[in-house]
Structures are given as structure tokens and as C-alpha cells.
Short mmCIF file of C-alpha atoms and ligand atoms in Angstrom, two decimals:
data_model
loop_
_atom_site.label_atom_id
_atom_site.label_comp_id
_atom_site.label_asym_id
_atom_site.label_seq_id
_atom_site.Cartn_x
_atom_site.Cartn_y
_atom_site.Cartn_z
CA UNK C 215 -13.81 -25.93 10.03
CA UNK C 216 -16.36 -24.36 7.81
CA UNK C 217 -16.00 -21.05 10.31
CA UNK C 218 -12.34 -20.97 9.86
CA UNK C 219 -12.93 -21.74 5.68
CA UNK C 220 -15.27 -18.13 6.37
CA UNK C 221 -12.87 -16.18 8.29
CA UNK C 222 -9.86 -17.40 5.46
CA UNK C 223 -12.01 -16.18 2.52
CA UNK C 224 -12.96 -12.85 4.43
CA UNK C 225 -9.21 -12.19 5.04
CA UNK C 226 -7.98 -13.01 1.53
CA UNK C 227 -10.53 -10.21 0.17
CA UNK C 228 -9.24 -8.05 2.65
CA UNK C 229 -5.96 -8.84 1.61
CA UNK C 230 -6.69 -8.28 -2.11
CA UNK C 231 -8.59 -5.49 -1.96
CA UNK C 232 -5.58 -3.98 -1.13
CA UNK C 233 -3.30 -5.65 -2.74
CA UNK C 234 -5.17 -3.98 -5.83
CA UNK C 235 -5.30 -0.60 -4.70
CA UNK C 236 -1.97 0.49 -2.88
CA UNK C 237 -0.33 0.24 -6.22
CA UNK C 238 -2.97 1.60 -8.20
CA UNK C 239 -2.38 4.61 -5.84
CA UNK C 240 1.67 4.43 -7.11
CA UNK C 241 0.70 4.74 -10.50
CA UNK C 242 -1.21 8.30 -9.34
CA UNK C 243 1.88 8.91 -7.03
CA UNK C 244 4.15 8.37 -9.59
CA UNK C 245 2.44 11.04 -12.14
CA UNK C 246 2.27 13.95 -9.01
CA UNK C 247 3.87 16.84 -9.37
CA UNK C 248 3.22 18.85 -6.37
CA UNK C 249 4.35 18.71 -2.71
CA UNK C 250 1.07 18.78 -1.25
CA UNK C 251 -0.29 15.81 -3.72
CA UNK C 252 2.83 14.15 -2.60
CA UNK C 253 2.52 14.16 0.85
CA UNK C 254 -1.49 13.04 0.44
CA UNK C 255 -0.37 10.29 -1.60
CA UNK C 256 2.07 9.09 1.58
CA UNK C 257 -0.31 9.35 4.07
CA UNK C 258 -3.12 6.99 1.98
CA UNK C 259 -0.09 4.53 1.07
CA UNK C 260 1.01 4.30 4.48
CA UNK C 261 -2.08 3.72 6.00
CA UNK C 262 -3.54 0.88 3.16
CA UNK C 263 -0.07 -0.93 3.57
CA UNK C 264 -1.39 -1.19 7.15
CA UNK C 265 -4.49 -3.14 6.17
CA UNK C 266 -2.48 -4.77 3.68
CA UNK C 267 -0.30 -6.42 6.57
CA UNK C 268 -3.70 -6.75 8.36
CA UNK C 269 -5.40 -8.93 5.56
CA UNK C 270 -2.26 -10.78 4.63
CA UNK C 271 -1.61 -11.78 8.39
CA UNK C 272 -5.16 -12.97 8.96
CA UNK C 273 -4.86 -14.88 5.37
CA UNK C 274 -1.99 -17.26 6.22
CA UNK C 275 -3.29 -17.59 10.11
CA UNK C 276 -6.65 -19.01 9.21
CA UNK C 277 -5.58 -20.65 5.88
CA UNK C 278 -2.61 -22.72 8.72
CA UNK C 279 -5.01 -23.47 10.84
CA UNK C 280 -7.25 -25.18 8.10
CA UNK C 281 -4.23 -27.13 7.23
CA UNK C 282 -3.39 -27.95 10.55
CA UNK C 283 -6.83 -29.07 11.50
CA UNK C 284 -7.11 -31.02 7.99
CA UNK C 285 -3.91 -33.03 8.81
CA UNK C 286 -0.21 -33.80 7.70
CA UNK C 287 -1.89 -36.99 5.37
CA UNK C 288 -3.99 -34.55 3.84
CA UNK C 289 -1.46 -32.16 3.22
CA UNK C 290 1.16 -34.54 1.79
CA UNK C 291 -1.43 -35.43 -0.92
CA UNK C 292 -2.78 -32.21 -2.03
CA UNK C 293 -0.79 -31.15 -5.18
CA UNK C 294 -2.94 -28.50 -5.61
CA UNK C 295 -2.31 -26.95 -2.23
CA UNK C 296 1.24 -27.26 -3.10
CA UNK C 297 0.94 -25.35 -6.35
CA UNK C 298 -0.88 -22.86 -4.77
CA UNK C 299 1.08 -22.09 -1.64
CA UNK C 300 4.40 -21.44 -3.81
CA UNK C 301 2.09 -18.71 -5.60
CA UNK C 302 0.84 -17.18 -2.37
CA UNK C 303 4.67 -17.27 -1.45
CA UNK C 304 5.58 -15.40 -4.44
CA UNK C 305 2.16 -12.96 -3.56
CA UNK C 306 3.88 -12.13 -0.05
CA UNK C 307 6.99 -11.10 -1.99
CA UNK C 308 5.17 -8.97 -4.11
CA UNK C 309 3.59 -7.72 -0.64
CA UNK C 310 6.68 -6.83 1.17
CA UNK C 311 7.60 -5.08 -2.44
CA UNK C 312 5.11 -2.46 -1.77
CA UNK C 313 5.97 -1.91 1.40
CA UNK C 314 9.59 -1.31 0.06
CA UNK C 315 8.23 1.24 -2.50
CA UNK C 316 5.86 2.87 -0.09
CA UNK C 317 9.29 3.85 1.73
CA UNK C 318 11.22 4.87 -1.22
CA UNK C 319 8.34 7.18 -2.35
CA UNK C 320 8.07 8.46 1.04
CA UNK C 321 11.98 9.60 1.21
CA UNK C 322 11.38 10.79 -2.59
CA UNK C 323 13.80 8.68 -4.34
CA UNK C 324 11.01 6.85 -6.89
CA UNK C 325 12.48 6.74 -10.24
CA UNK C 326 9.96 4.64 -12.23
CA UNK C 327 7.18 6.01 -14.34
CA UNK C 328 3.45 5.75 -13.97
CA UNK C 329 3.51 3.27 -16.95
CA UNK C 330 5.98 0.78 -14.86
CA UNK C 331 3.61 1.40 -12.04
CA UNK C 332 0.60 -0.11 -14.09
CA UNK C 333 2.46 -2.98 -15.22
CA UNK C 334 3.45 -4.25 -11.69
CA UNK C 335 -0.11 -3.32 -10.74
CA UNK C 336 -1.45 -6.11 -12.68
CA UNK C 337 0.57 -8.97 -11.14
CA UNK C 338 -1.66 -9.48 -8.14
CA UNK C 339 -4.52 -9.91 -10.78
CA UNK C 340 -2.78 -13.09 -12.56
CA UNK C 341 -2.00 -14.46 -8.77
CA UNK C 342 -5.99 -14.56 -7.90
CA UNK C 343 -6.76 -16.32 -11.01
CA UNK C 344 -3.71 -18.92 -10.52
CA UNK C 345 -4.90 -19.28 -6.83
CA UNK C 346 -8.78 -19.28 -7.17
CA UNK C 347 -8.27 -21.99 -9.96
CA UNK C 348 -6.27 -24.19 -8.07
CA UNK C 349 -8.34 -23.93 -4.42
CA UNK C 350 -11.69 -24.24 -5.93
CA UNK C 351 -11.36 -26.02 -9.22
CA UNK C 352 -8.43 -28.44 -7.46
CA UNK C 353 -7.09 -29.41 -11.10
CA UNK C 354 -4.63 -31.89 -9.53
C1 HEM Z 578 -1.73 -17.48 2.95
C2 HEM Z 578 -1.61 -18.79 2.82
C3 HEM Z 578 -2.80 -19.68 2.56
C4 HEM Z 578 -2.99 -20.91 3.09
C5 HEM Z 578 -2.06 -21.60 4.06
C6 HEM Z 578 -4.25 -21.41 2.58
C7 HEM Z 578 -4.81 -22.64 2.89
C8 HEM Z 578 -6.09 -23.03 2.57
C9 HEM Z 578 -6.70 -24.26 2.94
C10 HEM Z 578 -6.04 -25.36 3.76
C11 HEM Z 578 -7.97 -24.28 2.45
C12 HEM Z 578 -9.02 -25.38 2.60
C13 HEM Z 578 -9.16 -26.15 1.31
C14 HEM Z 578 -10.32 -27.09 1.29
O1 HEM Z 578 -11.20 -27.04 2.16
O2 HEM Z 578 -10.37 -27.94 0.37
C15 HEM Z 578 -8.17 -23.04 1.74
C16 HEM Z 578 -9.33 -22.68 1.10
C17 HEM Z 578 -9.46 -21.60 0.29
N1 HEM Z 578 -8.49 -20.65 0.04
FE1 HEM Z 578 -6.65 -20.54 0.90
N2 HEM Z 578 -4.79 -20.48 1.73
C18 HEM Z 578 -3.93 -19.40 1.68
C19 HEM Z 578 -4.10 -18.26 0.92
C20 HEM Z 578 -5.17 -18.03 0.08
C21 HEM Z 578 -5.30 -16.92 -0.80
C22 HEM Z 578 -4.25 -15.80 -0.97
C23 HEM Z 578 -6.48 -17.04 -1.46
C24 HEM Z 578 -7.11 -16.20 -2.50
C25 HEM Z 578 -6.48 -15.54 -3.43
C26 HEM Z 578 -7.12 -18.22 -0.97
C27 HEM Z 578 -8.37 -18.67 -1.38
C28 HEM Z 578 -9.02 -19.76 -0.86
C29 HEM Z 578 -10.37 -20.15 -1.21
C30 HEM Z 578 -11.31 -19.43 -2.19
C31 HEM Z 578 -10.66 -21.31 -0.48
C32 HEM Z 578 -11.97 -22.12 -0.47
C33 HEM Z 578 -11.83 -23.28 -1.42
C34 HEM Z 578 -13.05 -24.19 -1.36
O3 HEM Z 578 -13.45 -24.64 -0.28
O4 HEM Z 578 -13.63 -24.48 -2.41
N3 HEM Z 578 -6.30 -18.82 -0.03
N4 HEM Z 578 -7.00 -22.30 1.82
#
């Protein structure tokens, strides 16, 4: 259990570590002017959203299987859990965002401004604290 609690923890920084950078890296994208810069900028974002997937996929596999081997009893009673599942839901949204803006960079089409960019780059930062709270501090 305590091995699977390791490998869920190393995964989520993984996934975060990410999650912080790719659209940091849109806010740089966003403010390029030049073809080559462009073209850099697609190659990094396509190959982060990579580990992204990585971390994110190893994130819900071992975080299952510590629900699975704590038990449906344990489950049903864990508010907490609850609370913080339907903000990792909303976190894999924002995920699968990226991946959608990764794209529309890459065909040239983005649109928003480097100042948008920032904004959206500080929702991941409000999920950790919501999450971290609620799995370590268990308020409920
Ligand atoms: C992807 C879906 C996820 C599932 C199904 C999941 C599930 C779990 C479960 C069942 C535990 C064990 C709780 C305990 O031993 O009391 C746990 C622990 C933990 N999770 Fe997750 N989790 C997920 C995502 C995340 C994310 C995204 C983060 C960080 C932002 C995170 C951070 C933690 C931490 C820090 C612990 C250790 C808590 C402690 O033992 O004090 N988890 N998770």
C-alpha cells in the first residue's frame, strides 16, 4: 500500500510539473513573432504534452489502485476523497485543454494574448492547493 501511496505521489509531481510548464510555454508562444521561434515553441509543447499524458496516466492508475485495495466501505465514507476526485476531474479537463491548444497553435490559428495565457496558467495552481488540502489535511 505504502509503495503504491509512493509511486501515486511521484506521478502527481510528474503530472504537475507539467501541468505548470506547458502553459507557461503558451504564454511565450503566444508573444512569438518569428517562424523559427514558432516552430521551437511546437516541438517543446508537443513533446511536454507527452509527459503530461505520461504523469496524468500514472496519477489516476496508482491513485485506483489505492482505492481499490482500500475498499468500496472505505470509499463510500470518504467525503474528502469525493471532494477531491470532482477537482482532479475538472484538472483532466483542464489537461485535455492543453492538448487542444497545443494543436491549434501548431496549425497557427491561436487568437488569445499572452495575458489570457497567464491567467489560465494559474488554474492548475488553485487545483494543488484544493487537492493537497483535502488528501492530507482530510477536512471532512
Ligand atoms: C487521478 C486521480 C486520483 C485518485 C483516484 C487518487 C486517490 C488517492 C487515494 C485513494 C489516496 C490514499 C489516501 C489515504 O491513504 O488516506 C491518495 C493519496 C494522496 N493523493 Fe491522490 N488521487 C488522485 C489524484 C491526485 C492528485 C492529482 C494529487 C495531487 C495534486 C494527489 C495527491 C495525493 C497525496 C499527496 C496523497 C497522500 C495523502 C496522505 O497519505 O496523507 N492525488 N490519492
Amino acid at each position: 500500500m505504502i509503495w503504491i501511496k509512493a509511486l501515486h505521489i511521484m506521478s502527481m509531481v510528474t503530472w504537475f510539473a507539467a501541468l505548470f510548464y506547458l502553459p507557461r510555454l503558451f504564454v511565450y508562444h503566444a508573444m512569438t513573432e518569428d517562424t523559427l521561434g514558432h516552430e521551437r515553441f511546437c516541438v517543446m509543447e508537443r513533446k511536454l504534452y507527452v509527459m503530461m499524458n505520461i504523469g496524468m496516466m500514472a496519477t489516476w492508475t496508482f491513485g485506483l489502485w489505492l482505492i481499490y485495495l482500500y475498499g468500496w466501505e472505505w470509499l463510500k465514507s470518504s467525503a474528502w476523497l469525493h471532494a477531491k476526485l470532482t477537482i482532479v476531474l475538472a484538472l483532466t479537463g483542464y489537461h485535455l485543454y492543453c492538448k487542444k491548444i497545443v494543436h491549434t497553435f501548431k496549425a497557427g490559428h491561436n487568437t488569445r494574448s499572452h495575458v489570457w495565457y497567464r491567467v489560465f496558467n494559474e488554474v492548475p495552481v488553485l487545483a494543488l492547493v484544493g487537492i493537497i488540502i483535502l488528501a492530507v489535511v482530510k477536512p471532512f
